[in-house]
């Protein structure tokens, strides 16, 4: 199963909105075939593993190790379940049940009914961790939200005049390209569009492979000549109260508005409906602060440079405003490493009730 998990990781950034999956087939205590889901719309891991088995007669006495419950429905490809049964595979070991309502244990039940020996739960936590965004979207109807922030050593994100290029070094910025490649969507605000005029693209990917770019812009204050509006897959969330939409190429989605901000839960549900598993936030302290206040950020990635920006420079978060120490949110450090002189910290956020 560890080998299957390792194989699954080869599909990172290629399979969305599908989960990444790895499969290993063993017979007579030897690995006889492997496979992993390589791209969206392509064969699933189990199908490739069976196809890669040179001696198909071995399958009837084999054990299939797979990181996620095999699919039981017709999608872009035929059901994996049917192929497993067709080849009379003796035993199937599944790391994690698939939360998708179209599967959700039905394959496990069918395999058992057909006389296949089934074990579920081996290395389950590691398998679920492979597809955290997929699980969150399916189970909670919202994506996994990761906020990326470049800061100075004194925790500042830009000068008071909004200048921020470049706090982080080229190695950190290269890692951000990796994050974008692994994300289905990028969320920002009109303020970032107007200040930085970012493209928010993956540099080495064609237009069809780019993530969605989502912009929070309640009253259409974005510069309509910005580079981002010359691209495909751009979505603006605006207030339902606004009736006159500008003539933009972007998709415009109206959202309810209350207490001076758009409804973030509604926004996240719209994003999930577009099959976005992993959402990357690239924004300033205003939007990041509101997302933190609404408990929307799951992971925080900070690239810290060895520089100081001083007292009137801009912070990481404008919200929430905390008046008591017991109200502060805690961070759980998951990873820390150097990118030349920059340090990248990956945190999970433990929100205080």
GROMACS .gro file of C-alpha atoms in nm:
model
  353
    1UNK     CA    1   0.000   0.000   0.000
    2UNK     CA    2   0.291   0.234   0.066
    3UNK     CA    3   0.403   0.168  -0.291
    4UNK     CA    4   0.049   0.243  -0.416
    5UNK     CA    5   0.046   0.574  -0.226
    6UNK     CA    6   0.384   0.664  -0.373
    7UNK     CA    7   0.254   0.585  -0.722
    8UNK     CA    8  -0.060   0.795  -0.667
    9UNK     CA    9   0.152   1.105  -0.604
   10UNK     CA   10   0.276   1.088  -0.964
   11UNK     CA   11  -0.070   1.208  -1.067
   12UNK     CA   12  -0.058   1.529  -0.862
   13UNK     CA   13  -0.187   1.824  -1.063
   14UNK     CA   14  -0.296   1.604  -1.355
   15UNK     CA   15  -0.617   1.436  -1.240
   16UNK     CA   16  -0.832   1.714  -1.095
   17UNK     CA   17  -1.117   1.719  -1.023
   18UNK     CA   18  -1.070   1.343  -0.986
   19UNK     CA   19  -0.874   1.211  -0.686
   20UNK     CA   20  -0.522   1.077  -0.737
   21UNK     CA   21  -0.507   0.699  -0.698
   22UNK     CA   22  -0.235   0.433  -0.706
   23UNK     CA   23  -0.267   0.056  -0.744
   24UNK     CA   24  -0.033  -0.241  -0.696
   25UNK     CA   25  -0.111  -0.605  -0.781
   26UNK     CA   26   0.070  -0.881  -0.591
   27UNK     CA   27   0.079  -1.256  -0.660
   28UNK     CA   28   0.295  -1.516  -0.486
   29UNK     CA   29   0.445  -1.238  -0.270
   30UNK     CA   30   0.571  -1.052  -0.577
   31UNK     CA   31   0.455  -0.731  -0.740
   32UNK     CA   32   0.328  -0.830  -1.084
   33UNK     CA   33   0.182  -0.495  -1.198
   34UNK     CA   34   0.132  -0.133  -1.096
   35UNK     CA   35  -0.065   0.165  -1.217
   36UNK     CA   36  -0.174   0.514  -1.121
   37UNK     CA   37  -0.434   0.762  -1.244
   38UNK     CA   38  -0.226   0.974  -1.480
   39UNK     CA   39  -0.469   1.235  -1.608
   40UNK     CA   40  -0.832   1.343  -1.595
   41UNK     CA   41  -1.036   1.144  -1.845
   42UNK     CA   42  -0.770   0.873  -1.868
   43UNK     CA   43  -0.776   0.517  -1.735
   44UNK     CA   44  -0.796   0.475  -1.360
   45UNK     CA   45  -0.518   0.321  -1.152
   46UNK     CA   46  -0.678  -0.025  -1.124
   47UNK     CA   47  -0.741  -0.043  -1.498
   48UNK     CA   48  -0.382   0.046  -1.581
   49UNK     CA   49  -0.246  -0.200  -1.326
   50UNK     CA   50  -0.455  -0.485  -1.474
   51UNK     CA   51  -0.357  -0.378  -1.825
   52UNK     CA   52   0.012  -0.373  -1.723
   53UNK     CA   53  -0.001  -0.729  -1.590
   54UNK     CA   54   0.187  -0.938  -1.847
   55UNK     CA   55   0.055  -1.273  -1.729
   56UNK     CA   56  -0.319  -1.228  -1.677
   57UNK     CA   57  -0.355  -1.586  -1.549
   58UNK     CA   58  -0.193  -1.470  -1.225
   59UNK     CA   59  -0.475  -1.226  -1.153
   60UNK     CA   60  -0.715  -1.494  -1.025
   61UNK     CA   61  -0.484  -1.559  -0.730
   62UNK     CA   62  -0.367  -1.202  -0.682
   63UNK     CA   63  -0.424  -0.922  -0.430
   64UNK     CA   64  -0.498  -0.573  -0.557
   65UNK     CA   65  -0.384  -0.290  -0.329
   66UNK     CA   66  -0.554   0.040  -0.414
   67UNK     CA   67  -0.551   0.374  -0.233
   68UNK     CA   68  -0.921   0.453  -0.294
   69UNK     CA   69  -1.232   0.239  -0.335
   70UNK     CA   70  -1.270   0.139  -0.703
   71UNK     CA   71  -1.540   0.327  -0.893
   72UNK     CA   72  -1.872   0.152  -0.960
   73UNK     CA   73  -2.024   0.398  -1.206
   74UNK     CA   74  -1.978   0.497  -1.568
   75UNK     CA   75  -1.799   0.830  -1.599
   76UNK     CA   76  -1.527   0.937  -1.837
   77UNK     CA   77  -1.416   0.571  -1.822
   78UNK     CA   78  -1.595   0.238  -1.754
   79UNK     CA   79  -1.634   0.118  -1.392
   80UNK     CA   80  -1.315  -0.026  -1.244
   81UNK     CA   81  -1.529  -0.264  -1.039
   82UNK     CA   82  -1.639  -0.453  -1.352
   83UNK     CA   83  -1.281  -0.514  -1.466
   84UNK     CA   84  -1.175  -0.640  -1.122
   85UNK     CA   85  -1.462  -0.891  -1.123
   86UNK     CA   86  -1.401  -0.987  -1.486
   87UNK     CA   87  -1.045  -1.097  -1.402
   88UNK     CA   88  -1.152  -1.281  -1.084
   89UNK     CA   89  -0.904  -1.099  -0.862
   90UNK     CA   90  -0.902  -1.293  -0.536
   91UNK     CA   91  -0.847  -1.016  -0.281
   92UNK     CA   92  -0.876  -0.637  -0.280
   93UNK     CA   93  -0.716  -0.421  -0.011
   94UNK     CA   94  -0.854  -0.065  -0.008
   95UNK     CA   95  -0.695   0.216   0.190
   96UNK     CA   96  -0.999   0.444   0.197
   97UNK     CA   97  -1.365   0.432   0.106
   98UNK     CA   98  -1.465   0.678  -0.168
   99UNK     CA   99  -1.695   0.951  -0.022
  100UNK     CA  100  -1.847   1.022  -0.366
  101UNK     CA  101  -2.222   0.939  -0.339
  102UNK     CA  102  -2.193   0.749  -0.669
  103UNK     CA  103  -1.955   0.505  -0.495
  104UNK     CA  104  -1.950   0.545  -0.114
  105UNK     CA  105  -1.911   0.178  -0.021
  106UNK     CA  106  -2.116   0.029  -0.306
  107UNK     CA  107  -1.807  -0.123  -0.473
  108UNK     CA  108  -1.696  -0.274  -0.143
  109UNK     CA  109  -2.038  -0.432  -0.091
  110UNK     CA  110  -2.049  -0.570  -0.447
  111UNK     CA  111  -1.701  -0.719  -0.421
  112UNK     CA  112  -1.795  -0.895  -0.096
  113UNK     CA  113  -2.123  -1.021  -0.247
  114UNK     CA  114  -1.927  -1.164  -0.541
  115UNK     CA  115  -1.699  -1.358  -0.309
  116UNK     CA  116  -1.394  -1.132  -0.324
  117UNK     CA  117  -1.197  -1.100  -0.001
  118UNK     CA  118  -1.196  -0.729   0.090
  119UNK     CA  119  -0.999  -0.537   0.353
  120UNK     CA  120  -1.053  -0.165   0.408
  121UNK     CA  121  -0.852   0.088   0.610
  122UNK     CA  122  -0.488  -0.003   0.556
  123UNK     CA  123  -0.290   0.326   0.572
  124UNK     CA  124  -0.623   0.509   0.556
  125UNK     CA  125  -0.499   0.841   0.701
  126UNK     CA  126  -0.215   0.862   0.448
  127UNK     CA  127  -0.453   0.781   0.163
  128UNK     CA  128  -0.707   1.044   0.268
  129UNK     CA  129  -0.426   1.298   0.301
  130UNK     CA  130  -0.347   1.244  -0.068
  131UNK     CA  131  -0.687   1.385  -0.161
  132UNK     CA  132  -0.777   1.626   0.119
  133UNK     CA  133  -0.934   1.872  -0.122
  134UNK     CA  134  -1.143   1.606  -0.295
  135UNK     CA  135  -1.272   1.472   0.038
  136UNK     CA  136  -1.356   1.819   0.165
  137UNK     CA  137  -1.544   1.917  -0.152
  138UNK     CA  138  -1.744   1.594  -0.161
  139UNK     CA  139  -1.823   1.585   0.212
  140UNK     CA  140  -1.865   1.958   0.291
  141UNK     CA  141  -1.941   2.114  -0.049
  142UNK     CA  142  -1.651   2.359  -0.013
  143UNK     CA  143  -1.289   2.335  -0.134
  144UNK     CA  144  -0.973   2.300   0.070
  145UNK     CA  145  -0.840   2.656   0.107
  146UNK     CA  146  -0.467   2.728   0.123
  147UNK     CA  147  -0.343   3.083   0.163
  148UNK     CA  148   0.006   3.165   0.034
  149UNK     CA  149   0.175   3.475   0.180
  150UNK     CA  150   0.526   3.615   0.128
  151UNK     CA  151   0.648   3.813   0.431
  152UNK     CA  152   0.952   3.990   0.566
  153UNK     CA  153   1.114   3.875   0.891
  154UNK     CA  154   0.899   4.127   1.078
  155UNK     CA  155   0.583   3.976   0.928
  156UNK     CA  156   0.507   4.246   0.670
  157UNK     CA  157   0.367   4.177   0.323
  158UNK     CA  158   0.422   4.512   0.144
  159UNK     CA  159   0.532   4.867   0.198
  160UNK     CA  160   0.273   5.124   0.298
  161UNK     CA  161   0.245   5.227  -0.068
  162UNK     CA  162   0.150   4.862  -0.156
  163UNK     CA  163   0.486   4.784  -0.322
  164UNK     CA  164   0.571   4.417  -0.263
  165UNK     CA  165   0.798   4.300  -0.548
  166UNK     CA  166   0.994   4.108  -0.450
  167UNK     CA  167   0.985   4.012  -0.083
  168UNK     CA  168   1.054   3.646  -0.155
  169UNK     CA  169   1.336   3.510  -0.371
  170UNK     CA  170   1.326   3.327  -0.705
  171UNK     CA  171   1.330   2.984  -0.538
  172UNK     CA  172   1.022   3.065  -0.331
  173UNK     CA  173   0.848   3.206  -0.638
  174UNK     CA  174   0.928   2.885  -0.825
  175UNK     CA  175   0.760   2.689  -0.546
  176UNK     CA  176   0.453   2.910  -0.584
  177UNK     CA  177   0.435   2.795  -0.946
  178UNK     CA  178   0.421   2.439  -0.812
  179UNK     CA  179   0.136   2.537  -0.578
  180UNK     CA  180  -0.057   2.689  -0.867
  181UNK     CA  181  -0.003   2.377  -1.074
  182UNK     CA  182  -0.153   2.165  -0.794
  183UNK     CA  183  -0.452   2.397  -0.748
  184UNK     CA  184  -0.784   2.394  -0.933
  185UNK     CA  185  -0.847   2.760  -0.862
  186UNK     CA  186  -0.679   3.077  -0.734
  187UNK     CA  187  -0.871   3.334  -0.530
  188UNK     CA  188  -0.779   3.702  -0.512
  189UNK     CA  189  -0.939   4.044  -0.473
  190UNK     CA  190  -0.986   4.346  -0.697
  191UNK     CA  191  -0.732   4.530  -0.481
  192UNK     CA  192  -0.459   4.281  -0.573
  193UNK     CA  193  -0.562   4.305  -0.940
  194UNK     CA  194  -0.538   4.686  -0.932
  195UNK     CA  195  -0.214   4.703  -0.730
  196UNK     CA  196  -0.010   4.422  -0.888
  197UNK     CA  197  -0.184   4.345  -1.221
  198UNK     CA  198  -0.104   3.971  -1.176
  199UNK     CA  199  -0.176   3.703  -1.435
  200UNK     CA  200  -0.197   3.427  -1.170
  201UNK     CA  201  -0.104   3.165  -1.429
  202UNK     CA  202   0.108   2.853  -1.432
  203UNK     CA  203   0.395   2.961  -1.657
  204UNK     CA  204   0.462   2.630  -1.830
  205UNK     CA  205   0.098   2.527  -1.888
  206UNK     CA  206  -0.128   2.605  -2.183
  207UNK     CA  207  -0.455   2.796  -2.138
  208UNK     CA  208  -0.667   2.481  -2.105
  209UNK     CA  209  -0.455   2.359  -1.813
  210UNK     CA  210  -0.472   2.685  -1.616
  211UNK     CA  211  -0.660   2.695  -1.285
  212UNK     CA  212  -0.972   2.906  -1.249
  213UNK     CA  213  -0.897   3.261  -1.136
  214UNK     CA  214  -1.163   3.387  -0.890
  215UNK     CA  215  -1.185   3.757  -0.807
  216UNK     CA  216  -1.378   3.908  -0.513
  217UNK     CA  217  -1.511   4.236  -0.651
  218UNK     CA  218  -1.846   4.334  -0.497
  219UNK     CA  219  -1.899   4.650  -0.705
  220UNK     CA  220  -1.674   4.593  -1.011
  221UNK     CA  221  -1.382   4.809  -0.906
  222UNK     CA  222  -1.121   4.601  -1.091
  223UNK     CA  223  -0.922   4.769  -1.368
  224UNK     CA  224  -1.092   4.631  -1.680
  225UNK     CA  225  -0.762   4.662  -1.871
  226UNK     CA  226  -0.579   4.427  -1.633
  227UNK     CA  227  -0.392   4.134  -1.786
  228UNK     CA  228  -0.612   3.880  -1.611
  229UNK     CA  229  -0.920   3.985  -1.809
  230UNK     CA  230  -0.754   3.883  -2.135
  231UNK     CA  231  -0.752   3.520  -2.017
  232UNK     CA  232  -0.996   3.230  -2.005
  233UNK     CA  233  -1.139   3.073  -1.686
  234UNK     CA  234  -1.172   3.403  -1.494
  235UNK     CA  235  -1.467   3.442  -1.256
  236UNK     CA  236  -1.582   3.754  -1.070
  237UNK     CA  237  -1.801   3.734  -0.760
  238UNK     CA  238  -2.003   4.053  -0.719
  239UNK     CA  239  -2.297   4.182  -0.517
  240UNK     CA  240  -2.649   4.088  -0.629
  241UNK     CA  241  -2.740   4.451  -0.566
  242UNK     CA  242  -2.527   4.564  -0.862
  243UNK     CA  243  -2.737   4.571  -1.180
  244UNK     CA  244  -2.497   4.718  -1.435
  245UNK     CA  245  -2.221   4.471  -1.521
  246UNK     CA  246  -1.921   4.590  -1.722
  247UNK     CA  247  -1.854   4.428  -2.059
  248UNK     CA  248  -1.589   4.177  -1.950
  249UNK     CA  249  -1.482   3.839  -2.085
  250UNK     CA  250  -1.495   3.700  -1.732
  251UNK     CA  251  -1.784   3.496  -1.590
  252UNK     CA  252  -1.974   3.714  -1.341
  253UNK     CA  253  -2.158   3.543  -1.053
  254UNK     CA  254  -2.387   3.743  -0.820
  255UNK     CA  255  -2.355   3.671  -0.447
  256UNK     CA  256  -2.551   3.797  -0.146
  257UNK     CA  257  -2.401   4.090   0.042
  258UNK     CA  258  -2.422   4.166   0.415
  259UNK     CA  259  -2.231   4.373   0.670
  260UNK     CA  260  -2.013   4.525   0.400
  261UNK     CA  261  -1.881   4.195   0.258
  262UNK     CA  262  -1.991   3.924   0.018
  263UNK     CA  263  -2.118   3.594   0.157
  264UNK     CA  264  -1.805   3.377   0.169
  265UNK     CA  265  -1.994   3.053   0.233
  266UNK     CA  266  -2.198   3.116  -0.079
  267UNK     CA  267  -1.879   3.192  -0.273
  268UNK     CA  268  -1.713   2.869  -0.159
  269UNK     CA  269  -2.019   2.665  -0.259
  270UNK     CA  270  -2.011   2.823  -0.607
  271UNK     CA  271  -1.641   2.735  -0.633
  272UNK     CA  272  -1.704   2.376  -0.519
  273UNK     CA  273  -1.984   2.345  -0.776
  274UNK     CA  274  -1.719   2.414  -1.041
  275UNK     CA  275  -1.537   2.101  -0.916
  276UNK     CA  276  -1.257   2.290  -0.747
  277UNK     CA  277  -1.095   2.066  -0.485
  278UNK     CA  278  -0.797   2.282  -0.393
  279UNK     CA  279  -0.824   2.661  -0.379
  280UNK     CA  280  -0.510   2.874  -0.347
  281UNK     CA  281  -0.546   3.227  -0.207
  282UNK     CA  282  -0.307   3.491  -0.338
  283UNK     CA  283  -0.426   3.817  -0.188
  284UNK     CA  284  -0.351   4.096   0.056
  285UNK     CA  285  -0.432   4.140   0.426
  286UNK     CA  286  -0.792   4.247   0.360
  287UNK     CA  287  -0.916   3.930   0.189
  288UNK     CA  288  -0.686   3.703   0.388
  289UNK     CA  289  -0.813   3.859   0.709
  290UNK     CA  290  -1.178   3.813   0.613
  291UNK     CA  291  -1.117   3.450   0.517
  292UNK     CA  292  -0.943   3.395   0.851
  293UNK     CA  293  -1.228   3.565   1.036
  294UNK     CA  294  -1.481   3.341   0.858
  295UNK     CA  295  -1.265   3.033   0.933
  296UNK     CA  296  -1.223   2.955   0.565
  297UNK     CA  297  -0.843   2.904   0.556
  298UNK     CA  298  -0.737   2.543   0.615
  299UNK     CA  299  -0.364   2.575   0.546
  300UNK     CA  300  -0.130   2.872   0.562
  301UNK     CA  301   0.194   2.873   0.362
  302UNK     CA  302   0.435   3.151   0.455
  303UNK     CA  303   0.753   3.233   0.265
  304UNK     CA  304   0.964   3.440   0.505
  305UNK     CA  305   1.254   3.645   0.372
  306UNK     CA  306   1.549   3.774   0.572
  307UNK     CA  307   1.452   4.138   0.548
  308UNK     CA  308   1.275   4.405   0.751
  309UNK     CA  309   1.007   4.638   0.612
  310UNK     CA  310   0.947   4.853   0.920
  311UNK     CA  311   0.666   4.996   1.124
  312UNK     CA  312   0.419   5.132   0.870
  313UNK     CA  313   0.441   4.838   0.628
  314UNK     CA  314   0.133   4.622   0.565
  315UNK     CA  315   0.048   4.324   0.783
  316UNK     CA  316  -0.054   3.969   0.687
  317UNK     CA  317  -0.413   3.998   0.817
  318UNK     CA  318  -0.642   4.293   0.882
  319UNK     CA  319  -0.897   4.067   1.054
  320UNK     CA  320  -1.006   3.946   1.298
  321UNK     CA  321  -0.947   4.208   1.566
  322UNK     CA  322  -0.874   4.016   1.888
  323UNK     CA  323  -0.923   4.171   2.231
  324UNK     CA  324  -0.830   3.873   2.450
  325UNK     CA  325  -0.537   3.634   2.429
  326UNK     CA  326  -0.763   3.331   2.472
  327UNK     CA  327  -0.935   3.426   2.145
  328UNK     CA  328  -0.621   3.390   1.933
  329UNK     CA  329  -0.614   3.113   1.673
  330UNK     CA  330  -0.331   2.862   1.698
  331UNK     CA  331  -0.106   2.732   1.420
  332UNK     CA  332   0.016   2.375   1.385
  333UNK     CA  333   0.349   2.359   1.203
  334UNK     CA  334   0.339   2.083   0.941
  335UNK     CA  335   0.658   2.154   0.747
  336UNK     CA  336   0.954   2.392   0.749
  337UNK     CA  337   1.234   2.417   0.494
  338UNK     CA  338   1.478   2.660   0.336
  339UNK     CA  339   1.451   2.796  -0.016
  340UNK     CA  340   1.800   2.943  -0.033
  341UNK     CA  341   1.775   3.221   0.230
  342UNK     CA  342   1.394   3.220   0.245
  343UNK     CA  343   1.215   2.987   0.486
  344UNK     CA  344   0.886   2.824   0.393
  345UNK     CA  345   0.648   2.738   0.678
  346UNK     CA  346   0.337   2.525   0.622
  347UNK     CA  347   0.074   2.550   0.895
  348UNK     CA  348  -0.267   2.409   0.966
  349UNK     CA  349  -0.495   2.653   1.150
  350UNK     CA  350  -0.658   2.547   1.475
  351UNK     CA  351  -0.953   2.780   1.515
  352UNK     CA  352  -1.062   2.870   1.867
  353UNK     CA  353  -1.428   2.799   1.950
   0.00000   0.00000   0.00000
